[in-house]
Tab-separated table of C-alpha atoms and ligand atoms in Angstrom:
chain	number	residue	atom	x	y	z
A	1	UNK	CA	0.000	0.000	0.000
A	2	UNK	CA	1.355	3.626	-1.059
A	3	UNK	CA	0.710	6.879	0.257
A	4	UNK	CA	-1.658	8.189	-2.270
A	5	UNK	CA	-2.523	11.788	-0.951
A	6	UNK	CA	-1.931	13.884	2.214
A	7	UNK	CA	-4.120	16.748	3.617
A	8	UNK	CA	-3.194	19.013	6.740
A	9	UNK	CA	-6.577	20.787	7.727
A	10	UNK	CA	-6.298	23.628	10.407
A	11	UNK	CA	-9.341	24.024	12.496
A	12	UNK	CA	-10.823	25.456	15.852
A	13	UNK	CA	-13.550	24.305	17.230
A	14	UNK	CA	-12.942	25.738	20.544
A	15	UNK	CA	-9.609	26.033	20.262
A	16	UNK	CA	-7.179	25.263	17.756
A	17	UNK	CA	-6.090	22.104	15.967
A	18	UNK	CA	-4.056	20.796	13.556
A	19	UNK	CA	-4.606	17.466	11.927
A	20	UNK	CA	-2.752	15.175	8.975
A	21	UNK	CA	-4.772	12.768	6.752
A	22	UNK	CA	-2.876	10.506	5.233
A	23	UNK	CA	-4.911	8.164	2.155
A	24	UNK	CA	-3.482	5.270	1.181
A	25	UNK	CA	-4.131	2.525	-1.905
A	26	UNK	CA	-8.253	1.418	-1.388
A	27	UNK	CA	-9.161	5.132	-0.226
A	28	UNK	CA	-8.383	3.703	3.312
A	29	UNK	CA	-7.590	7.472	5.387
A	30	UNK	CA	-5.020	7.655	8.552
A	31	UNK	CA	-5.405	10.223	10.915
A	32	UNK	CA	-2.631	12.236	12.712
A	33	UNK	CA	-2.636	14.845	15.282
A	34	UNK	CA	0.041	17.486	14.742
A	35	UNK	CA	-1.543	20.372	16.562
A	36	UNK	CA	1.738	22.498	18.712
A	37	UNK	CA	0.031	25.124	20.813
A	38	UNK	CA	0.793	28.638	19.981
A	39	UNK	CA	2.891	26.987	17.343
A	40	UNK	CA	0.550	25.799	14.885
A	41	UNK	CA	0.746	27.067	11.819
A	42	UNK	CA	4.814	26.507	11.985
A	43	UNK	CA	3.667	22.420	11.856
A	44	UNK	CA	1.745	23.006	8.851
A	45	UNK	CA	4.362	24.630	7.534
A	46	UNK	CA	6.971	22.117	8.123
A	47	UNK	CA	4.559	19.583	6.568
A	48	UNK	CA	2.972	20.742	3.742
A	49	UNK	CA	6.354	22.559	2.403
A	50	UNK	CA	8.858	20.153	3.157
A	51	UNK	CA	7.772	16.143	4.676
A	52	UNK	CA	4.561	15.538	2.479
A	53	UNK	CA	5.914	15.881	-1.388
A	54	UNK	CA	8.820	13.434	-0.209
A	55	UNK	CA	6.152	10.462	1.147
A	56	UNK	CA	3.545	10.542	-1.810
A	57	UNK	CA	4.020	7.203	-3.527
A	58	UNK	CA	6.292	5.764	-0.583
A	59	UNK	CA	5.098	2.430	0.814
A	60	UNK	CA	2.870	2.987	3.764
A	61	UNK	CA	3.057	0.174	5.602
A	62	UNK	CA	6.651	0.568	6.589
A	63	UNK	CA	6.602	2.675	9.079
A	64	UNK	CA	10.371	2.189	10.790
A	65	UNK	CA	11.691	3.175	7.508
A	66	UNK	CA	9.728	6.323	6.826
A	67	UNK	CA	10.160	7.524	10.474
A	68	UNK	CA	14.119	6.922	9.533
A	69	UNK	CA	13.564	8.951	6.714
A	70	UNK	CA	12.339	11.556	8.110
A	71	UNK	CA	14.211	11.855	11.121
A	72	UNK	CA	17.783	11.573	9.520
A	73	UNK	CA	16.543	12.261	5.707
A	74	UNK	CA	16.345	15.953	6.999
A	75	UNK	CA	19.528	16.514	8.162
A	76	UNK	CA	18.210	18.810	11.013
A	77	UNK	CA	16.853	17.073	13.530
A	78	UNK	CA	14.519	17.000	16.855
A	79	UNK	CA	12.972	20.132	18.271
A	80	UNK	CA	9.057	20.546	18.732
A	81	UNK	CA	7.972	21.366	15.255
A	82	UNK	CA	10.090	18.585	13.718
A	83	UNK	CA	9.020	16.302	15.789
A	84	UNK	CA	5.476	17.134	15.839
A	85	UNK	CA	5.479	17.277	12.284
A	86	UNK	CA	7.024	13.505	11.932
A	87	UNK	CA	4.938	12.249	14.804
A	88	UNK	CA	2.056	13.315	12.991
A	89	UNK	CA	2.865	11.436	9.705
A	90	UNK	CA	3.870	8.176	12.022
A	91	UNK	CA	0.636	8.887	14.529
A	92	UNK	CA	-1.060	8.625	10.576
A	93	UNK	CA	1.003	5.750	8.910
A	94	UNK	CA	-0.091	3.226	12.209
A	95	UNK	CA	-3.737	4.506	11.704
A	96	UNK	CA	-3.254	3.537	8.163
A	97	UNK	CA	-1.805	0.288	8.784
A	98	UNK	CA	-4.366	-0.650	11.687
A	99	UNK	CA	-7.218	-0.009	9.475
A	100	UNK	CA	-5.537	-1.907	6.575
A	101	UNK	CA	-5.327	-5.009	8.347
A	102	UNK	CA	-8.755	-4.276	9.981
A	103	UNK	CA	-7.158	-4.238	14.168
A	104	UNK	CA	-7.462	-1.882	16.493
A	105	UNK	CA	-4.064	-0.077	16.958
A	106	UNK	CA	-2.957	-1.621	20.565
A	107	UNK	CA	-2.893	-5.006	18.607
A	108	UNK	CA	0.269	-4.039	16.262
A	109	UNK	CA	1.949	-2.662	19.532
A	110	UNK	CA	2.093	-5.782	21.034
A	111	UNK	CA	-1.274	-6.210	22.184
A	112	UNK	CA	-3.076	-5.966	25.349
A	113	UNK	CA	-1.149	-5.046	28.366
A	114	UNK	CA	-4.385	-4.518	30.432
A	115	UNK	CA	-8.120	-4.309	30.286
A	116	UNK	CA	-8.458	-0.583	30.478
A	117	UNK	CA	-6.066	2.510	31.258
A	118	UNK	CA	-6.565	4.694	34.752
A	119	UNK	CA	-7.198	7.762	33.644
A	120	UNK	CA	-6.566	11.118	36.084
A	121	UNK	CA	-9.328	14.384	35.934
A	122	UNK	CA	-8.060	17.952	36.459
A	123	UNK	CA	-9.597	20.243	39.345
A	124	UNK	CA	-8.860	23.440	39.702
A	125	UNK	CA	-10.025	26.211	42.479
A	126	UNK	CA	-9.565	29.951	43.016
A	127	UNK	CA	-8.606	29.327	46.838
A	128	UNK	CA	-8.014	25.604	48.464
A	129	UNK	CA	-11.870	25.540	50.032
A	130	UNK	CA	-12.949	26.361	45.876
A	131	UNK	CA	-10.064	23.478	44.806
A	132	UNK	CA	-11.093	20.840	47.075
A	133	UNK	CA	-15.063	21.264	46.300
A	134	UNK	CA	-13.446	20.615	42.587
A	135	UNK	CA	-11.344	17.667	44.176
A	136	UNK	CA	-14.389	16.056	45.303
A	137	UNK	CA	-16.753	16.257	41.666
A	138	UNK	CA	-13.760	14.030	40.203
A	139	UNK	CA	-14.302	11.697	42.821
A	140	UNK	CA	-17.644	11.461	42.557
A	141	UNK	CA	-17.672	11.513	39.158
A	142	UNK	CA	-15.243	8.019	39.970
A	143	UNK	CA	-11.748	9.488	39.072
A	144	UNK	CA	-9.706	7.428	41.553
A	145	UNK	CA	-6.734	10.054	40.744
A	146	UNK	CA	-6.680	13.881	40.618
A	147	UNK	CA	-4.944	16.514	39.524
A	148	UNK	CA	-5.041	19.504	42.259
A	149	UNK	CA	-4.308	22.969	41.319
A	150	UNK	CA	-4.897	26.169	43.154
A	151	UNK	CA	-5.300	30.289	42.706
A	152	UNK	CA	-3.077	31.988	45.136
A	153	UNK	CA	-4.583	34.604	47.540
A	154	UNK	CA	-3.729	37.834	45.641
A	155	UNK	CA	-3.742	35.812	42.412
A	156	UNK	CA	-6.370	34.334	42.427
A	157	UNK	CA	-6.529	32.944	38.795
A	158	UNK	CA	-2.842	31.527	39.055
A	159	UNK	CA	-3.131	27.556	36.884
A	160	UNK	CA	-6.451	28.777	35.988
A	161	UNK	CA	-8.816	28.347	32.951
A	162	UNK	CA	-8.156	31.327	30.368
A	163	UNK	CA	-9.869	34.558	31.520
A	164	UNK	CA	-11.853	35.443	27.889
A	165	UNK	CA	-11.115	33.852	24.730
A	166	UNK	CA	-9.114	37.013	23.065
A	167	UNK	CA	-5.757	35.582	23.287
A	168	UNK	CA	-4.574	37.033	19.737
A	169	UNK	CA	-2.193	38.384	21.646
A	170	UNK	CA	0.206	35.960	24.541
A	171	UNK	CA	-2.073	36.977	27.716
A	172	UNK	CA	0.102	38.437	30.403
A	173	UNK	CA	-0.276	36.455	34.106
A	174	UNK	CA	1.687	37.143	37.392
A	175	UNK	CA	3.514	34.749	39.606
A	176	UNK	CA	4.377	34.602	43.419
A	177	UNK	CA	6.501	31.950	44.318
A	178	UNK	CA	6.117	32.705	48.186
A	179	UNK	CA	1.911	32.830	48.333
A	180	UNK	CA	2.633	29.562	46.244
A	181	UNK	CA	4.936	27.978	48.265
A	182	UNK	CA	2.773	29.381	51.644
A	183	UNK	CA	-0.322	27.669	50.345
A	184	UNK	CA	0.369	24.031	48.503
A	185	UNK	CA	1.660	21.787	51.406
A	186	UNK	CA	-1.456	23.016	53.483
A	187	UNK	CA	-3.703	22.141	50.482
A	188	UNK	CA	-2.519	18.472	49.870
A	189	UNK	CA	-2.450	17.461	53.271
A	190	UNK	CA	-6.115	18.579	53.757
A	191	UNK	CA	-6.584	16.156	50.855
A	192	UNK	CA	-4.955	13.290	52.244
A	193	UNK	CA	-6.709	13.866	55.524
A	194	UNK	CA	-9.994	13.846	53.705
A	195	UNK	CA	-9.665	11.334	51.089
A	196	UNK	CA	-7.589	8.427	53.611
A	197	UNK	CA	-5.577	6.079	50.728
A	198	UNK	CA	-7.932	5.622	48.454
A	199	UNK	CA	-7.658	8.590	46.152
A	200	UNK	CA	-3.949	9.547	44.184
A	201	UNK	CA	-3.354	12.937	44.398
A	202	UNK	CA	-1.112	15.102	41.446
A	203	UNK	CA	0.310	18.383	41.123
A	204	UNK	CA	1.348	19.672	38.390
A	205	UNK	CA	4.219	22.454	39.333
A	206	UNK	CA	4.309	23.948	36.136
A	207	UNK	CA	8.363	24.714	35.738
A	208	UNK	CA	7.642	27.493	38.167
A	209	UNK	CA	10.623	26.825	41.108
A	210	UNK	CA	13.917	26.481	41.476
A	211	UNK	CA	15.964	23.030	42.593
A	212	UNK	CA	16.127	23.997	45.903
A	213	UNK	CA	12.259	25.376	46.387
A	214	UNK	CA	11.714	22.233	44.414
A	215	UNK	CA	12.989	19.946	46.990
A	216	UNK	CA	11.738	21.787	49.975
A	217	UNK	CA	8.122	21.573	48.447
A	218	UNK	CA	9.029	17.575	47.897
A	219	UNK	CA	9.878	17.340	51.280
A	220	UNK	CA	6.369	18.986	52.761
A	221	UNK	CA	4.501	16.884	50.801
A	222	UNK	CA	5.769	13.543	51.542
A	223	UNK	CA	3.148	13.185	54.229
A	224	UNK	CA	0.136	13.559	51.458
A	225	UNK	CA	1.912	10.908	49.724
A	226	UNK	CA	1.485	12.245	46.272
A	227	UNK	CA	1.604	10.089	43.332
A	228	UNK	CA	3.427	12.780	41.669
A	229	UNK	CA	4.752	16.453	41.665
A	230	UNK	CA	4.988	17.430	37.552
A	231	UNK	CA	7.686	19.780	36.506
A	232	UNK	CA	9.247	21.044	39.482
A	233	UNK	CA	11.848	22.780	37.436
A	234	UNK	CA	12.574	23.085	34.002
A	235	UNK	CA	14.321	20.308	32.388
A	236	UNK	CA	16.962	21.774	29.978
A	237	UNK	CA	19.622	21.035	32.577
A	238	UNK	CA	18.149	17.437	33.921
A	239	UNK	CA	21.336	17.286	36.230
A	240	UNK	CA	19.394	19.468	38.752
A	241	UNK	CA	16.931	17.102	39.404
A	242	UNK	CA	19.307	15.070	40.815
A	243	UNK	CA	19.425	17.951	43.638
A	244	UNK	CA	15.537	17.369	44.093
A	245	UNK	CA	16.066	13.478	43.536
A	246	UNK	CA	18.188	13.422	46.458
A	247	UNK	CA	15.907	15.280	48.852
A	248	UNK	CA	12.594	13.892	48.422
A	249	UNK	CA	10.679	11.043	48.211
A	250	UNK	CA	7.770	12.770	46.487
A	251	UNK	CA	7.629	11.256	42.805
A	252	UNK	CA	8.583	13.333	39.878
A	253	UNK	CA	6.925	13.635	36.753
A	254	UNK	CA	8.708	15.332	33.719
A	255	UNK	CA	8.108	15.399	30.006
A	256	UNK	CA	5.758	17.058	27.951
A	257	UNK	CA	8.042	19.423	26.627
A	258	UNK	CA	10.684	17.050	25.673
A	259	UNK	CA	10.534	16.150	21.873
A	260	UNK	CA	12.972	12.784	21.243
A	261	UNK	CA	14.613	9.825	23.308
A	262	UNK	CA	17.947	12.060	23.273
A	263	UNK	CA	15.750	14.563	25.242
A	264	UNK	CA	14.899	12.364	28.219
A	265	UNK	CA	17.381	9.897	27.919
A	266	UNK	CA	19.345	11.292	31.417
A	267	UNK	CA	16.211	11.609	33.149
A	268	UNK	CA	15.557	8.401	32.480
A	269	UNK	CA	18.628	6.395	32.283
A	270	UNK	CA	20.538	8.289	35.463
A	271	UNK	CA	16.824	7.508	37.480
A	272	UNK	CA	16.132	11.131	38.351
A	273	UNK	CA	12.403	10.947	37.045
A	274	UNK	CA	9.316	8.061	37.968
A	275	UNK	CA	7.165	9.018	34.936
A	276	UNK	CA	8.031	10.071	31.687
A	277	UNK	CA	5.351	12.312	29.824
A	278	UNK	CA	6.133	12.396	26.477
A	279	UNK	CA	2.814	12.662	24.229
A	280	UNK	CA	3.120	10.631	21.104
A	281	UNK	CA	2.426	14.183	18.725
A	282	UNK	CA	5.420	15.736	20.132
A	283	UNK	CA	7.584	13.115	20.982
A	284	UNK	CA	7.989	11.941	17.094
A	285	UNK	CA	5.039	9.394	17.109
A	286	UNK	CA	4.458	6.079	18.508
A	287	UNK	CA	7.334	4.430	16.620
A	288	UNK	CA	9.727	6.833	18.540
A	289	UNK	CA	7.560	6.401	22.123
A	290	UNK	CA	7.882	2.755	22.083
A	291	UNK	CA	11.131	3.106	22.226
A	292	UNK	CA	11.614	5.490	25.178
A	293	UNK	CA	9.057	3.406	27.190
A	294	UNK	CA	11.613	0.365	26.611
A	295	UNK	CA	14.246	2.565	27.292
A	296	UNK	CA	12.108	3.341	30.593
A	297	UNK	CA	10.770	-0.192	31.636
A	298	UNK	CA	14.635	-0.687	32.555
A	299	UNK	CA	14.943	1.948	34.887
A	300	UNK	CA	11.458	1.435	36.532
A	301	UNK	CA	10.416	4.947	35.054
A	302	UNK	CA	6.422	4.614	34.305
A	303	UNK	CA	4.927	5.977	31.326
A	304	UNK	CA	1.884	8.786	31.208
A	305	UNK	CA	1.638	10.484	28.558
A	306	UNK	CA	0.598	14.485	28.222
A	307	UNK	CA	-3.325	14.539	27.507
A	308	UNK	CA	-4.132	18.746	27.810
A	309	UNK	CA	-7.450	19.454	25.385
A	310	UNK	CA	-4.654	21.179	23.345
A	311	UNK	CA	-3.576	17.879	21.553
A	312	UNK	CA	-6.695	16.549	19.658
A	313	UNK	CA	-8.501	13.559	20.383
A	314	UNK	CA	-6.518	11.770	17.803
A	315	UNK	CA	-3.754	12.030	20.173
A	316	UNK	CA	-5.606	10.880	23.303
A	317	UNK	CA	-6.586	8.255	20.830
A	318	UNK	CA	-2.923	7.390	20.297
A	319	UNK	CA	-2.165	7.538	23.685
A	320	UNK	CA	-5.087	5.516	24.863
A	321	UNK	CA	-3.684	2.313	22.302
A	322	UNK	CA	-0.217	3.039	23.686
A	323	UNK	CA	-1.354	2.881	26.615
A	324	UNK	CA	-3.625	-0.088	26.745
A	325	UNK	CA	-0.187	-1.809	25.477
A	326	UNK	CA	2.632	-0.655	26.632
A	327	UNK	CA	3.538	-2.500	29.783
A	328	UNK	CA	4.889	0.095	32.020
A	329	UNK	CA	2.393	2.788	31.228
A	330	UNK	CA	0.942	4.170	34.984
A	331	UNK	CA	-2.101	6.330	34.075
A	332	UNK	CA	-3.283	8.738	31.308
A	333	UNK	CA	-3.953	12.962	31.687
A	334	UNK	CA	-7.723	13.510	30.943
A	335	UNK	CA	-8.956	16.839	30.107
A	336	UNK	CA	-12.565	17.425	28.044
A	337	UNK	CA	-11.607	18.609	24.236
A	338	UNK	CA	-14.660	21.586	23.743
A	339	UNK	CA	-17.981	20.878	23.202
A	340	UNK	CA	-18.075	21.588	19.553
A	341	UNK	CA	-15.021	19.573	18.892
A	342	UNK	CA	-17.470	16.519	19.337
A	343	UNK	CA	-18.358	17.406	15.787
A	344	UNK	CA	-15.162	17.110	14.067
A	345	UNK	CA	-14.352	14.329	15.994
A	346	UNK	CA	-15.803	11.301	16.573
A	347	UNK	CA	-13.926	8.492	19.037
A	348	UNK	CA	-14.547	5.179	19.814
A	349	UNK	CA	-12.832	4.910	23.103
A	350	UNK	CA	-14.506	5.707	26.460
A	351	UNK	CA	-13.857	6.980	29.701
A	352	UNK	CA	-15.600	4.457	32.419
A	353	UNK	CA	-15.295	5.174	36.351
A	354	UNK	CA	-11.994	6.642	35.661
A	355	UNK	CA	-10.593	4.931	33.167
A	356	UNK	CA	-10.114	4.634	29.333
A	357	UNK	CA	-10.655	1.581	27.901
A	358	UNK	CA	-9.358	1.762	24.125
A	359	UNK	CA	-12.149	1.501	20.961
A	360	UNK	CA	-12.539	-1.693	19.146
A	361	UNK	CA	-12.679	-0.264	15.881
A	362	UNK	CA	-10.018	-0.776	13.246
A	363	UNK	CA	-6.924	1.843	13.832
A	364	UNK	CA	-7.235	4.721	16.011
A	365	UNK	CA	-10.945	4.739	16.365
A	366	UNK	CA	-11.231	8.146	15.473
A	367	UNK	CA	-13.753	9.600	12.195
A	368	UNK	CA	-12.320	13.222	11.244
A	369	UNK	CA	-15.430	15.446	9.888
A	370	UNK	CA	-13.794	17.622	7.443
A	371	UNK	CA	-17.104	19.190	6.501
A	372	UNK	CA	-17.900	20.000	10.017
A	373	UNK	CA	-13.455	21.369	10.614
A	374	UNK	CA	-14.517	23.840	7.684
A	375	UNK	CA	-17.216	25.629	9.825
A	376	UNK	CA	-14.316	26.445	12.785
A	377	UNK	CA	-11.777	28.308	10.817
A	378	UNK	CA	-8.197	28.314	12.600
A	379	UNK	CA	-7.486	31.610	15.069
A	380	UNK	CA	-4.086	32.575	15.806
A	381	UNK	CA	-3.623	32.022	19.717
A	382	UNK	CA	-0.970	31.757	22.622
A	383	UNK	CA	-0.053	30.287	26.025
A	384	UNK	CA	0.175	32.975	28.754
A	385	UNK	CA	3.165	34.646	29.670
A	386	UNK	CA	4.380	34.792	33.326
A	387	UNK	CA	5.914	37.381	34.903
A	388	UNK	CA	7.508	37.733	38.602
A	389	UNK	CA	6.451	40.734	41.093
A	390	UNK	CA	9.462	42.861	39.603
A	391	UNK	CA	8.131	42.346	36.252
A	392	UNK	CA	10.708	39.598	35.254
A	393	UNK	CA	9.825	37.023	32.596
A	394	UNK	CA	9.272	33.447	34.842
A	395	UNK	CA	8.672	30.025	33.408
A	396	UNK	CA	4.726	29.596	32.706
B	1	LIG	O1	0.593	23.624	29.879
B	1	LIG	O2	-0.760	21.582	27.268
B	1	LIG	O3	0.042	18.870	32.243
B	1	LIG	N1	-0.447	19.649	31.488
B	1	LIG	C1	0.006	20.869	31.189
B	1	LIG	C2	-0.686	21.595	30.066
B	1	LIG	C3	0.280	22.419	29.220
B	1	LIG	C4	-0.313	22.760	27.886
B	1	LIG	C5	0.668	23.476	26.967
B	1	LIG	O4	0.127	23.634	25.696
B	1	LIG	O5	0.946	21.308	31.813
B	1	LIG	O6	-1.721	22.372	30.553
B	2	LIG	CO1	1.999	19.665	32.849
């Protein structure tokens, strides 16, 4: 089977994505999710002008080769839009393949590792009373793992949802690593007090602190026994984590900004992480994921990949068959895509007292409505800009 044809449609219903359609011989279609937030139209870009005239006529079904191809073929490699771009085209060739041979996609990855795939729900409140209320609708809505984030007292829409949709412009947010610091032990303990063992309990840190704040934030958590803390610090120097490795038991989760194997292969191999985040868009597709979560399963690092509403459901698709076969995978981020992306999307897996179990359906199990992508044109947007008391640029 050849590629035949390849499409990259822009659309935003509710917010902005970025998808690949791959056709191959028989009019069979693969899907593939190369949406990079705030980034978009750079993907399309890369795509359309420079990886899809060199795969027309190649021979689908091999996808090693073609991933080869267009990882060393270019010369320049890694980085987010590269990647993206080629872990579209892969995310697309194993759709193609699936459907071809008429499986659902966990069965070419080796199969079934499990029955279904815990999945973990965000809450989010403007003050801890506001964030544990939100806490408690996961639960009851059967998450058995939450994601816990908090306003601060004189900000109070710090990790909150975007205030208005006019983000043509990066919005501007402020950051106070003290209120932050003054307020998150307090909250998580409260959770652990009212929850006893049977709920896990995540925090996503956001890249805001350094090493040191890092680790004493590790260490005042311990007694909520977290099942993670997410991006303490930034990860372009990964030998600092070994400072917050050292000093706390609290697990760390890293990953959703790194793009290749090379990116997370200290982190992984030197044991300064537990879970590796990697989603398959941006981390050069499932062929390249497979191999960081072997690379992983040797250093008991879990796998859980990145699931924000920002990657399409193709990718939660993706992730979901990864998932579902990939041994060491822990748990998968669950955020609702918008409304009206129900439309342009249709998906086959579901979400069932808190977890995912993967669609039946040949491939991916996802239908792309390209009709219904044509009524949400594509708006330029941004992630939020942070910014300390003094006015400094911080990490967002
Ligand atoms: O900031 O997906 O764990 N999830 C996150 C996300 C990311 C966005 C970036 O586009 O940190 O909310
Ligand atoms: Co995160």
């Amino acid at each position: 089977m050849k590629v035949e044809d390849a499409t990259v449609i822009t659309c935003s219903p509710g917010r902005n994505y970025v998808t690949l359609q791959l056709t191959g011989g028989g009019g069979t279609v693969g899907l593939g999710d190369a949406t990079l937030n705030g980034r978009e139209l750079a993907v399309v870009s890369y795509l359309q002008d420079h990886v899809l005239p060199t795969i027309i006529g190649r021979t689908a079904t091999n996808i090693e080769e073609l991933w080869q191809f267009l990882y060393r073929g270019s010369y320049w490699r890694g980085g987010p839009v590269t990647m993206t771009a080629i872990g579209a085209v892969d995310m697309a060739l194993w759709d193609l393949k699936a459907k071809w041979l008429g499986v659902p996609l966990y069965e070419l990855l080796g199969g079934r590792s499990r029955e279904c795939l815990r999945a973990y729900g965000h809450a989010w409140g403007r003050d801890p009373a506001a964030a544990m209320q939100a806490a408690d609708d996961m639960v009851a809505a059967g998450f058995s793992a939450v994601r816990v984030q908090c306003g601060l007292p004189s900000l109070p829409f710090a990790f909150g949802p975007a205030q208005g949709n006019d983000s043509s412009l990066p919005r501007e947010e402020q950051w106070s690593t003290d209120e932050y610091l003054a307020l998150i032990p307090g909250l998580f303990l409260s959770l652990r007090d009212r929850y006893g063992p049977q709920v896990s309990l995540l925090h996503d840190v956001h890249h805001r602190l350094t090493p040191t704040e890092a680790a004493w934030l590790g260490q005042r958590l311990e007694p909520a026994r977290m099942y993670w803390m997410e991006d303490p610090v930034p990860a372009e120097r990964q030998e600092s984590y070994r400072a917050i490795r050292q000093r706390t038991t609290t697990p760390i989760a890293v990953g959703e900004v790194l793009n290749s194997v090379y990116d997370c292969q200290q982190l992984i191999e030197q044991e300064l992480i537990d879970f590796i985040r990697m989603a398959p868009a941006h981390g050069g597709g499932l062929t390249a994921l497979k191999k960081v979560a072997a690379l992983a399963e040797v250093h008991h690092v879990q796998l859980a990949c990145h699931g924000p509403s920002d990657l399409s459901p193709i990718s939660l698709a993706a992730a979901i068959h990864c998932g579902t076969a990939v041994w060491n995978t822990a748990i998968q981020e669950y955020v609702p895509h918008p409304a009206e992306s129900a439309a342009v999307f249709r998906t086959s897996h579901r979400l069932e007292k808190g977890y995912f179990v993967a669609g039946d359906t040949p491939g991916l199990g996802v239908e792309f409505n390209e009709k219904a992508a044509q009524r949400y044109p594509y708006k330029r947007a941004y992630l939020p800009v942070l910014r300390r008391p003094d006015g400094s640029v911080a990490d967002w």
